[in-house]
């Protein structure tokens, strides 16, 4: 059975580690993430953006894929299927489609509108036992073609959004999606500390790709309990697939069989996810 993300994140928050959030794109990705979580004995959050869900055939397809693979693979650790950076309409649709957790990203709306819409999503989600992530302060970079500059979330706004009943909060602290530029200033720990003290709830760090380990660990010590990683998995998948083809393996025997062709990439995603779980300190947390 899939679960919501509240309990696993509350546990992480209380015990000083973070749960990994990994975006899925297809069957192989989903399998890799589930098998990594089972191998590392940790809860995990599998998410789809709205764009990835559209690519995969809609929210129901994604929810059923994760649920059915979870059952077929005999996964015993807690798994949540989460909507990443949801719109108002998208979050509502996922609440109906079988997701166990949704993010409503109203960070681009004026704060009053963000608060109002977040409250409504919380009401609809909580009625069904679904957890909710809210966001204040845009995360920079590009997500599904929507670009925003990295921001530092306003502490009062964080407090007001937390009071809407969300279960965990994504707040901009200088993090951005995708590969960090060479002149990136790093995470703003002063702001993270202020936000953490003000809201006292699990915080979410988006843009996990390429943040140095020591900054990740410091962020966890200051209340970050969920870390989102996407781009790094895509790069690992592409690299392993490229090597397979460059070595001519697709032209040997039945190496062109998609089950063979996609295997090195899938294994690379699983290995990376396991590595991240070790670094986030969540391994063996679901024993
Ligand atoms: P990266 O693609 O930078 O790892 O960010 C992932 C993310 O934050 C998804 O919400």
Tab-separated table of N, CA and C and ligand atoms in Angstrom, residues 21 23 47 84-85 103 133 139 142-143 175-180 204-210 226-234, ligand 1:
chain	number	residue	atom	x	y	z
A	21	UNK	N	13.357	12.486	-2.383
A	21	UNK	CA	12.249	12.646	-3.331
A	21	UNK	C	12.886	12.544	-4.701
A	23	UNK	N	12.126	12.175	-8.906
A	23	UNK	CA	11.119	12.300	-9.975
A	23	UNK	C	11.162	11.076	-10.878
A	47	UNK	N	7.942	11.038	-7.298
A	47	UNK	CA	7.067	12.123	-7.723
A	47	UNK	C	7.015	12.227	-9.230
A	84	UNK	N	4.782	16.897	-8.031
A	84	UNK	CA	5.842	17.899	-7.864
A	84	UNK	C	5.419	19.209	-8.540
A	85	UNK	N	5.533	20.320	-7.847
A	85	UNK	CA	5.193	21.647	-8.401
A	85	UNK	C	3.824	21.678	-9.082
A	103	UNK	N	2.061	18.522	-4.039
A	103	UNK	CA	2.612	19.847	-3.804
A	103	UNK	C	1.722	20.816	-4.569
A	133	UNK	N	2.381	19.693	0.340
A	133	UNK	CA	3.574	20.546	0.393
A	133	UNK	C	3.199	21.900	-0.194
A	139	UNK	N	11.722	28.711	-6.489
A	139	UNK	CA	13.003	28.009	-6.636
A	139	UNK	C	13.487	28.371	-8.028
A	142	UNK	N	14.752	26.047	-14.125
A	142	UNK	CA	13.642	25.755	-15.026
A	142	UNK	C	12.991	24.436	-14.662
A	143	UNK	N	11.679	24.444	-14.551
A	143	UNK	CA	10.920	23.228	-14.249
A	143	UNK	C	9.779	23.181	-15.250
A	175	UNK	N	18.424	28.014	-3.563
A	175	UNK	CA	18.541	26.774	-4.351
A	175	UNK	C	17.863	26.948	-5.705
A	176	UNK	N	18.384	26.250	-6.703
A	176	UNK	CA	17.762	26.288	-8.032
A	176	UNK	C	17.725	24.888	-8.639
A	177	UNK	N	16.800	24.696	-9.573
A	177	UNK	CA	16.697	23.413	-10.273
A	177	UNK	C	17.787	23.299	-11.335
A	178	UNK	N	18.184	22.082	-11.612
A	178	UNK	CA	19.159	21.843	-12.680
A	178	UNK	C	20.586	21.973	-12.153
A	179	UNK	N	21.529	22.018	-13.082
A	179	UNK	CA	22.941	22.099	-12.702
A	179	UNK	C	23.237	23.525	-12.219
A	180	UNK	N	23.952	23.660	-11.099
A	180	UNK	CA	24.248	25.001	-10.560
A	180	UNK	C	25.304	25.707	-11.390
A	204	UNK	N	11.525	21.396	2.867
A	204	UNK	CA	11.870	20.690	1.631
A	204	UNK	C	12.949	21.467	0.890
A	205	UNK	N	13.981	20.751	0.467
A	205	UNK	CA	15.040	21.364	-0.333
A	205	UNK	C	14.892	20.893	-1.783
A	206	UNK	N	14.468	21.801	-2.632
A	206	UNK	CA	14.376	21.497	-4.065
A	206	UNK	C	15.758	21.691	-4.692
A	207	UNK	N	15.900	21.224	-5.935
A	207	UNK	CA	17.162	21.451	-6.649
A	207	UNK	C	18.325	20.707	-6.028
A	208	UNK	N	18.088	19.448	-5.632
A	208	UNK	CA	19.125	18.666	-4.936
A	208	UNK	C	20.338	18.346	-5.788
A	209	UNK	N	20.200	18.412	-7.097
A	209	UNK	CA	21.326	18.097	-7.996
A	209	UNK	C	22.479	19.064	-7.803
A	210	UNK	N	23.647	18.506	-7.468
A	210	UNK	CA	24.860	19.320	-7.466
A	210	UNK	C	25.095	20.173	-6.226
A	226	UNK	N	13.236	16.660	3.501
A	226	UNK	CA	12.899	16.087	2.185
A	226	UNK	C	13.791	16.771	1.171
A	227	UNK	N	14.505	15.974	0.387
A	227	UNK	CA	15.403	16.552	-0.620
A	227	UNK	C	15.024	16.021	-1.997
A	228	UNK	N	14.772	16.958	-2.917
A	228	UNK	CA	14.311	16.608	-4.267
A	228	UNK	C	15.490	16.499	-5.222
A	229	UNK	N	15.567	15.353	-5.911
A	229	UNK	CA	16.629	15.150	-6.892
A	229	UNK	C	15.998	14.686	-8.198
A	230	UNK	N	16.359	15.328	-9.276
A	230	UNK	CA	15.836	14.939	-10.587
A	230	UNK	C	16.938	14.933	-11.653
A	231	UNK	N	17.505	16.107	-11.915
A	231	UNK	CA	18.462	16.235	-13.029
A	231	UNK	C	19.612	15.229	-12.936
A	232	UNK	N	20.118	15.013	-11.718
A	232	UNK	CA	21.268	14.114	-11.554
A	232	UNK	C	20.926	12.690	-12.012
A	233	UNK	N	19.690	12.256	-11.777
A	233	UNK	CA	19.269	10.919	-12.237
A	233	UNK	C	19.220	10.885	-13.760
A	234	UNK	N	18.754	11.985	-14.340
A	234	UNK	CA	18.661	12.029	-15.809
A	234	UNK	C	20.053	11.958	-16.430
B	1	LIG	P1	17.047	19.021	-9.647
B	1	LIG	O1	16.562	18.654	-11.008
B	1	LIG	O2	17.927	20.213	-9.637
B	1	LIG	O3	17.659	17.847	-8.945
B	1	LIG	O4	15.766	19.451	-8.804
B	1	LIG	C1	14.734	18.554	-8.583
B	1	LIG	C2	13.578	19.194	-7.933
B	1	LIG	O5	13.700	20.073	-7.117
B	1	LIG	C3	12.236	18.711	-8.281
B	1	LIG	O6	11.247	19.447	-7.659
